[in-house]
PDB file of C-alpha atoms in Angstrom:
ATOM      1  CA  PHE A   1     -15.933 -26.762  12.640  1.00 60.00           C
ATOM      2  CA  ASN A   2     -18.704 -26.170  15.182  1.00 77.00           C
ATOM      3  CA  VAL A   3     -19.798 -22.963  13.422  1.00 83.00           C
ATOM      4  CA  SER A   4     -23.263 -22.042  12.195  1.00 90.00           C
ATOM      5  CA  ILE A   5     -23.900 -22.167   8.458  1.00 90.00           C
ATOM      6  CA  ARG A   6     -24.830 -18.464   8.552  1.00 91.00           C
ATOM      7  CA  VAL A   7     -21.249 -17.664   9.605  1.00 91.00           C
ATOM      8  CA  TYR A   8     -19.323 -20.375   7.776  1.00 93.00           C
ATOM      9  CA  LEU A   9     -20.871 -20.288   4.290  1.00 94.00           C
ATOM     10  CA  PRO A  10     -20.302 -16.558   3.570  1.00 95.00           C
ATOM     11  CA  HIS A  11     -16.797 -16.878   5.061  1.00 95.00           C
ATOM     12  CA  PHE A  12     -16.003 -19.806   2.776  1.00 96.00           C
ATOM     13  CA  ILE A  13     -17.557 -18.353  -0.394  1.00 96.00           C
ATOM     14  CA  LEU A  14     -15.854 -14.951  -0.092  1.00 96.00           C
ATOM     15  CA  GLY A  15     -12.498 -16.495   0.758  1.00 97.00           C
ATOM     16  CA  LEU A  16     -12.743 -18.839  -2.208  1.00 97.00           C
ATOM     17  CA  LEU A  17     -13.688 -15.985  -4.551  1.00 97.00           C
ATOM     18  CA  VAL A  18     -10.571 -13.987  -3.679  1.00 97.00           C
ATOM     19  CA  TRP A  19      -8.416 -17.104  -3.707  1.00 97.00           C
ATOM     20  CA  ASN A  20      -9.683 -18.042  -7.177  1.00 97.00           C
ATOM     21  CA  ILE A  21      -8.864 -14.697  -8.768  1.00 97.00           C
ATOM     22  CA  LEU A  22      -5.386 -14.571  -7.231  1.00 97.00           C
ATOM     23  CA  SER A  23      -4.372 -18.179  -7.825  1.00 97.00           C
ATOM     24  CA  GLN A  24      -5.836 -18.347 -11.329  1.00 97.00           C
ATOM     25  CA  THR A  25      -4.038 -15.150 -12.305  1.00 97.00           C
ATOM     26  CA  ILE A  26      -0.725 -16.536 -11.031  1.00 97.00           C
ATOM     27  CA  ILE A  27      -1.224 -19.915 -12.724  1.00 96.00           C
ATOM     28  CA  ASP A  28      -2.316 -18.348 -16.036  1.00 95.00           C
ATOM     29  CA  ALA A  29       0.548 -15.847 -15.939  1.00 96.00           C
ATOM     30  CA  CYS A  30       3.104 -18.639 -15.688  1.00 95.00           C
ATOM     31  CA  SER A  31       2.318 -19.762 -19.232  1.00 94.00           C
ATOM     32  CA  ILE A  32       0.912 -16.594 -20.832  1.00 94.00           C
ATOM     33  CA  PHE A  33       4.027 -15.684 -22.841  1.00 91.00           C
ATOM     34  CA  ASN A  34       4.331 -19.220 -24.157  1.00 90.00           C
ATOM     35  CA  LYS A  35       0.654 -19.286 -25.165  1.00 90.00           C
ATOM     36  CA  MET A  36       0.867 -15.869 -26.813  1.00 90.00           C
ATOM     37  CA  ARG A  37       4.232 -16.312 -28.530  1.00 88.00           C
ATOM     38  CA  GLY A  38       2.627 -15.966 -31.961  1.00 87.00           C
ATOM     39  CA  TYR A  39       1.320 -12.512 -31.074  1.00 85.00           C
ATOM     40  CA  ILE A  40       4.598 -11.569 -29.409  1.00 86.00           C
ATOM     41  CA  LYS A  41       6.561 -12.442 -32.568  1.00 86.00           C
ATOM     42  CA  GLU A  42       4.144 -10.751 -35.007  1.00 90.00           C
ATOM     43  CA  VAL A  43       2.745  -7.694 -33.242  1.00 88.00           C
ATOM     44  CA  LYS A  44       4.684  -5.079 -31.293  1.00 88.00           C
ATOM     45  CA  ILE A  45       2.642  -4.534 -28.133  1.00 89.00           C
ATOM     46  CA  PRO A  46       3.745  -4.292 -24.510  1.00 91.00           C
ATOM     47  CA  TYR A  47       4.045  -7.636 -22.780  1.00 90.00           C
ATOM     48  CA  THR A  48       1.919  -6.379 -19.912  1.00 91.00           C
ATOM     49  CA  THR A  49      -1.030  -6.310 -22.301  1.00 93.00           C
ATOM     50  CA  PHE A  50      -1.209 -10.104 -22.055  1.00 94.00           C
ATOM     51  CA  ILE A  51      -1.248  -9.917 -18.260  1.00 94.00           C
ATOM     52  CA  PHE A  52      -4.068  -7.359 -18.405  1.00 95.00           C
ATOM     53  CA  MET A  53      -6.012  -9.627 -20.778  1.00 95.00           C
ATOM     54  CA  LEU A  54      -5.857 -12.608 -18.459  1.00 95.00           C
ATOM     55  CA  LEU A  55      -6.616 -10.443 -15.423  1.00 96.00           C
ATOM     56  CA  TYR A  56      -9.616  -8.930 -17.220  1.00 97.00           C
ATOM     57  CA  ARG A  57     -10.898 -12.440 -17.950  1.00 97.00           C
ATOM     58  CA  ASN A  58     -10.407 -13.442 -14.302  1.00 97.00           C
ATOM     59  CA  ILE A  59     -12.266 -10.326 -13.102  1.00 97.00           C
ATOM     60  CA  ILE A  60     -15.236 -11.268 -15.295  1.00 97.00           C
ATOM     61  CA  ILE A  61     -15.176 -14.774 -13.838  1.00 97.00           C
ATOM     62  CA  PHE A  62     -15.005 -13.234 -10.327  1.00 97.00           C
ATOM     63  CA  VAL A  63     -18.095 -11.114 -11.008  1.00 96.00           C
ATOM     64  CA  PHE A  64     -20.055 -14.156 -12.148  1.00 96.00           C
ATOM     65  CA  GLN A  65     -18.889 -16.140  -9.125  1.00 96.00           C
ATOM     66  CA  LEU A  66     -19.887 -13.220  -6.887  1.00 95.00           C
ATOM     67  CA  LEU A  67     -23.471 -13.971  -7.876  1.00 96.00           C
ATOM     68  CA  ILE A  68     -23.182 -17.139  -5.784  1.00 95.00           C
ATOM     69  CA  PHE A  69     -22.439 -15.032  -2.731  1.00 95.00           C
ATOM     70  CA  ILE A  70     -25.292 -12.634  -3.522  1.00 95.00           C
ATOM     71  CA  ILE A  71     -27.748 -15.534  -3.755  1.00 96.00           C
ATOM     72  CA  THR A  72     -26.348 -17.003  -0.531  1.00 95.00           C
ATOM     73  CA  ALA A  73     -26.576 -13.623   1.211  1.00 94.00           C
ATOM     74  CA  PHE A  74     -30.208 -13.317   0.112  1.00 94.00           C
ATOM     75  CA  ILE A  75     -31.048 -16.807   1.396  1.00 95.00           C
ATOM     76  CA  LEU A  76     -29.212 -16.249   4.692  1.00 94.00           C
ATOM     77  CA  LYS A  77     -30.718 -12.738   5.008  1.00 92.00           C
ATOM     78  CA  ILE A  78     -27.361 -10.949   5.043  1.00 90.00           C
ATOM     79  CA  SER A  79     -28.148  -7.361   4.199  1.00 89.00           C
ATOM     80  CA  PRO A  80     -25.735  -5.014   2.417  1.00 89.00           C
ATOM     81  CA  SER A  81     -24.099  -2.304   4.488  1.00 89.00           C
ATOM     82  CA  VAL A  82     -21.831   0.693   4.032  1.00 89.00           C
ATOM     83  CA  SER A  83     -18.812  -1.497   4.823  1.00 88.00           C
ATOM     84  CA  TRP A  84     -19.346  -3.205   1.459  1.00 90.00           C
ATOM     85  CA  LEU A  85     -17.966  -0.029  -0.135  1.00 90.00           C
ATOM     86  CA  TYR A  86     -14.712  -0.607   1.752  1.00 91.00           C
ATOM     87  CA  ALA A  87     -14.655  -4.070   0.248  1.00 93.00           C
ATOM     88  CA  LEU A  88     -14.607  -2.405  -3.180  1.00 95.00           C
ATOM     89  CA  PHE A  89     -11.411  -0.605  -2.193  1.00 95.00           C
ATOM     90  CA  GLY A  90     -10.046  -3.912  -0.924  1.00 95.00           C
ATOM     91  CA  PHE A  91     -10.904  -5.503  -4.282  1.00 97.00           C
ATOM     92  CA  ILE A  92      -8.996  -2.765  -6.133  1.00 97.00           C
ATOM     93  CA  VAL A  93      -5.947  -3.426  -3.959  1.00 97.00           C
ATOM     94  CA  ILE A  94      -6.320  -7.171  -4.648  1.00 97.00           C
ATOM     95  CA  ILE A  95      -6.356  -6.473  -8.396  1.00 97.00           C
ATOM     96  CA  LEU A  96      -3.238  -4.293  -8.087  1.00 97.00           C
ATOM     97  CA  ASN A  97      -1.505  -7.180  -6.349  1.00 97.00           C
ATOM     98  CA  ALA A  98      -2.771  -9.657  -8.921  1.00 97.00           C
ATOM     99  CA  MET A  99      -1.258  -7.457 -11.646  1.00 97.00           C
ATOM    100  CA  TRP A 100       2.247  -7.374 -10.208  1.00 97.00           C
ATOM    101  CA  LEU A 101       2.068 -11.064  -9.306  1.00 97.00           C
ATOM    102  CA  GLY A 102       1.050 -11.810 -12.895  1.00 96.00           C
ATOM    103  CA  ILE A 103       3.903  -9.727 -14.311  1.00 96.00           C
ATOM    104  CA  PHE A 104       6.423 -11.314 -11.945  1.00 96.00           C
ATOM    105  CA  PHE A 105       5.378 -14.915 -12.561  1.00 96.00           C
ATOM    106  CA  ALA A 106       5.044 -14.410 -16.327  1.00 95.00           C
ATOM    107  CA  ILE A 107       8.574 -13.051 -16.642  1.00 94.00           C
ATOM    108  CA  VAL A 108      10.215 -15.557 -14.308  1.00 95.00           C
ATOM    109  CA  SER A 109       8.299 -18.508 -15.822  1.00 94.00           C
ATOM    110  CA  ALA A 110       9.336 -17.466 -19.327  1.00 92.00           C
ATOM    111  CA  ARG A 111      12.919 -18.018 -18.229  1.00 91.00           C
ATOM    112  CA  TYR A 112      12.430 -21.000 -15.918  1.00 92.00           C
ATOM    113  CA  HIS A 113       9.788 -23.286 -17.418  1.00 87.00           C
ATOM    114  CA  ASP A 114       9.722 -25.675 -14.448  1.00 88.00           C
ATOM    115  CA  LEU A 115       8.354 -22.872 -12.302  1.00 91.00           C
ATOM    116  CA  ILE A 116       4.898 -23.523 -13.781  1.00 90.00           C
ATOM    117  CA  GLU A 117       4.594 -26.890 -12.025  1.00 93.00           C
ATOM    118  CA  ILE A 118       6.272 -25.697  -8.843  1.00 95.00           C
ATOM    119  CA  THR A 119       3.920 -22.713  -8.629  1.00 95.00           C
ATOM    120  CA  GLY A 120       0.844 -24.895  -8.984  1.00 94.00           C
ATOM    121  CA  ASN A 121       2.034 -27.200  -6.207  1.00 95.00           C
ATOM    122  CA  VAL A 122       2.931 -24.337  -3.862  1.00 95.00           C
ATOM    123  CA  LEU A 123      -0.474 -22.738  -4.461  1.00 96.00           C
ATOM    124  CA  ARG A 124      -2.210 -26.022  -3.560  1.00 95.00           C
ATOM    125  CA  LEU A 125      -0.292 -26.101  -0.295  1.00 94.00           C
ATOM    126  CA  LEU A 126      -1.023 -22.427   0.427  1.00 94.00           C
ATOM    127  CA  PHE A 127      -4.727 -23.066  -0.095  1.00 95.00           C
ATOM    128  CA  PHE A 128      -4.801 -25.360   2.915  1.00 91.00           C
ATOM    129  CA  ILE A 129      -2.846 -23.024   5.190  1.00 90.00           C
ATOM    130  CA  THR A 130      -4.940 -19.989   4.266  1.00 92.00           C
ATOM    131  CA  PRO A 131      -8.198 -19.547   6.222  1.00 91.00           C
ATOM    132  CA  ILE A 132     -10.620 -20.230   3.408  1.00 92.00           C
ATOM    133  CA  MET A 133     -12.195 -23.492   4.564  1.00 90.00           C
ATOM    134  CA  TRP A 134     -11.565 -22.738   8.228  1.00 87.00           C
ATOM    135  CA  LEU A 135     -11.928 -19.692  10.454  1.00 87.00           C
ATOM    136  CA  PRO A 136      -8.757 -17.967  11.703  1.00 82.00           C
ATOM    137  CA  GLY A 137      -9.829 -18.295  15.340  1.00 76.00           C
ATOM    138  CA  ALA A 138     -10.177 -22.089  15.004  1.00 75.00           C
ATOM    139  CA  VAL A 139      -6.428 -22.748  15.151  1.00 73.00           C
ATOM    140  CA  GLY A 140      -5.703 -21.131  18.518  1.00 73.00           C
ATOM    141  CA  ARG A 141      -2.159 -19.892  19.039  1.00 70.00           C
ATOM    142  CA  ALA A 142      -1.064 -21.248  15.662  1.00 68.00           C
ATOM    143  CA  GLY A 143      -3.180 -18.437  14.221  1.00 71.00           C
ATOM    144  CA  LEU A 144      -0.243 -16.122  14.850  1.00 73.00           C
ATOM    145  CA  LEU A 145       1.435 -17.762  11.843  1.00 77.00           C
ATOM    146  CA  LEU A 146      -1.328 -16.344   9.636  1.00 81.00           C
ATOM    147  CA  TYR A 147       0.338 -12.960   9.815  1.00 83.00           C
ATOM    148  CA  PHE A 148       3.100 -14.336   7.577  1.00 89.00           C
ATOM    149  CA  ASN A 149       0.643 -15.549   4.926  1.00 91.00           C
ATOM    150  CA  PRO A 150       0.096 -12.823   2.300  1.00 94.00           C
ATOM    151  CA  PHE A 151      -3.057 -14.518   0.987  1.00 96.00           C
ATOM    152  CA  TYR A 152      -4.618 -14.280   4.442  1.00 94.00           C
ATOM    153  CA  HIS A 153      -4.252 -10.503   4.414  1.00 95.00           C
ATOM    154  CA  LEU A 154      -5.475 -10.123   0.833  1.00 96.00           C
ATOM    155  CA  ILE A 155      -8.568 -12.161   1.610  1.00 96.00           C
ATOM    156  CA  ALA A 156      -9.125 -10.362   4.924  1.00 95.00           C
ATOM    157  CA  ILE A 157      -9.297  -6.855   3.432  1.00 95.00           C
ATOM    158  CA  PHE A 158     -12.138  -7.978   1.181  1.00 96.00           C
ATOM    159  CA  ARG A 159     -14.001 -10.574   3.217  1.00 95.00           C
ATOM    160  CA  ALA A 160     -14.087  -8.819   6.583  1.00 94.00           C
ATOM    161  CA  ASN A 161     -15.733  -5.713   5.107  1.00 93.00           C
ATOM    162  CA  ILE A 162     -18.501  -7.666   3.445  1.00 94.00           C
ATOM    163  CA  LEU A 163     -19.144  -9.746   6.536  1.00 93.00           C
ATOM    164  CA  GLY A 164     -19.344  -6.589   8.648  1.00 90.00           C
ATOM    165  CA  ASN A 165     -16.196  -7.376  10.606  1.00 91.00           C
ATOM    166  CA  GLU A 166     -13.436  -4.922  11.327  1.00 90.00           C
ATOM    167  CA  VAL A 167     -10.324  -5.349   9.199  1.00 90.00           C
ATOM    168  CA  ASN A 168      -7.190  -5.522  11.300  1.00 90.00           C
ATOM    169  CA  ILE A 169      -4.944  -2.532  10.560  1.00 94.00           C
ATOM    170  CA  THR A 170      -2.050  -4.992  10.354  1.00 92.00           C
ATOM    171  CA  SER A 171      -3.667  -6.541   7.273  1.00 94.00           C
ATOM    172  CA  TRP A 172      -3.965  -3.174   5.541  1.00 95.00           C
ATOM    173  CA  ILE A 173      -0.366  -2.249   6.334  1.00 95.00           C
ATOM    174  CA  TYR A 174       0.880  -5.674   5.220  1.00 95.00           C
ATOM    175  CA  VAL A 175      -1.056  -5.500   1.950  1.00 97.00           C
ATOM    176  CA  LEU A 176      -0.049  -1.915   1.141  1.00 96.00           C
ATOM    177  CA  VAL A 177       3.639  -2.647   1.806  1.00 97.00           C
ATOM    178  CA  MET A 178       3.344  -5.825  -0.272  1.00 97.00           C
ATOM    179  CA  THR A 179       1.682  -3.880  -3.112  1.00 97.00           C
ATOM    180  CA  ILE A 180       4.360  -1.190  -3.225  1.00 97.00           C
ATOM    181  CA  THR A 181       7.229  -3.677  -2.899  1.00 97.00           C
ATOM    182  CA  GLY A 182       5.718  -5.992  -5.480  1.00 97.00           C
ATOM    183  CA  TRP A 183       5.255  -3.237  -8.030  1.00 96.00           C
ATOM    184  CA  LEU A 184       8.850  -2.066  -7.514  1.00 96.00           C
ATOM    185  CA  ILE A 185      10.075  -5.607  -8.153  1.00 95.00           C
ATOM    186  CA  ALA A 186       7.791  -5.990 -11.197  1.00 93.00           C
ATOM    187  CA  MET A 187       9.081  -2.725 -12.678  1.00 92.00           C
ATOM    188  CA  ILE A 188      12.679  -3.806 -12.213  1.00 92.00           C
ATOM    189  CA  LEU A 189      12.045  -7.075 -14.074  1.00 83.00           C
TER     190      LEU A 189
END
């Protein structure tokens, strides 16, 4: 990619961290009601409890994986800055999106069981068209298509703050509109 390891490695690690929590939440949510059907039949608790359980587990995994970035940052002499606090806000917004995505995919997958396989395949494809393994500037004019990729914006609001880059206001607007719209859809379901 003709990029120094000091730039590429943190970019890759942070992008992969956010990708993992989002994709794993979506994949787990697709089968959560089927896996928990014994609890659903026996105990009267809100269905969203199961989504929160799997999201809680994925947050714990995220925190442990974040240690990899901290070790890498120490080795590469990347020092913490005030912008890391903005990344915390970005992480909260990512979790809010992961919640509604989990609710949406859990409900729809409970009705349409084939969606589990389709979702996994679509996520594999989205991984390659999301700038995780490559930098957004590396694709030239085709980079304009990134603005239609919701995962790009979710990753950007977290990663750019930690790397000390400015987050494009378009990403914040996109993510906030997506969060509000997603929660409205999830509440309707």
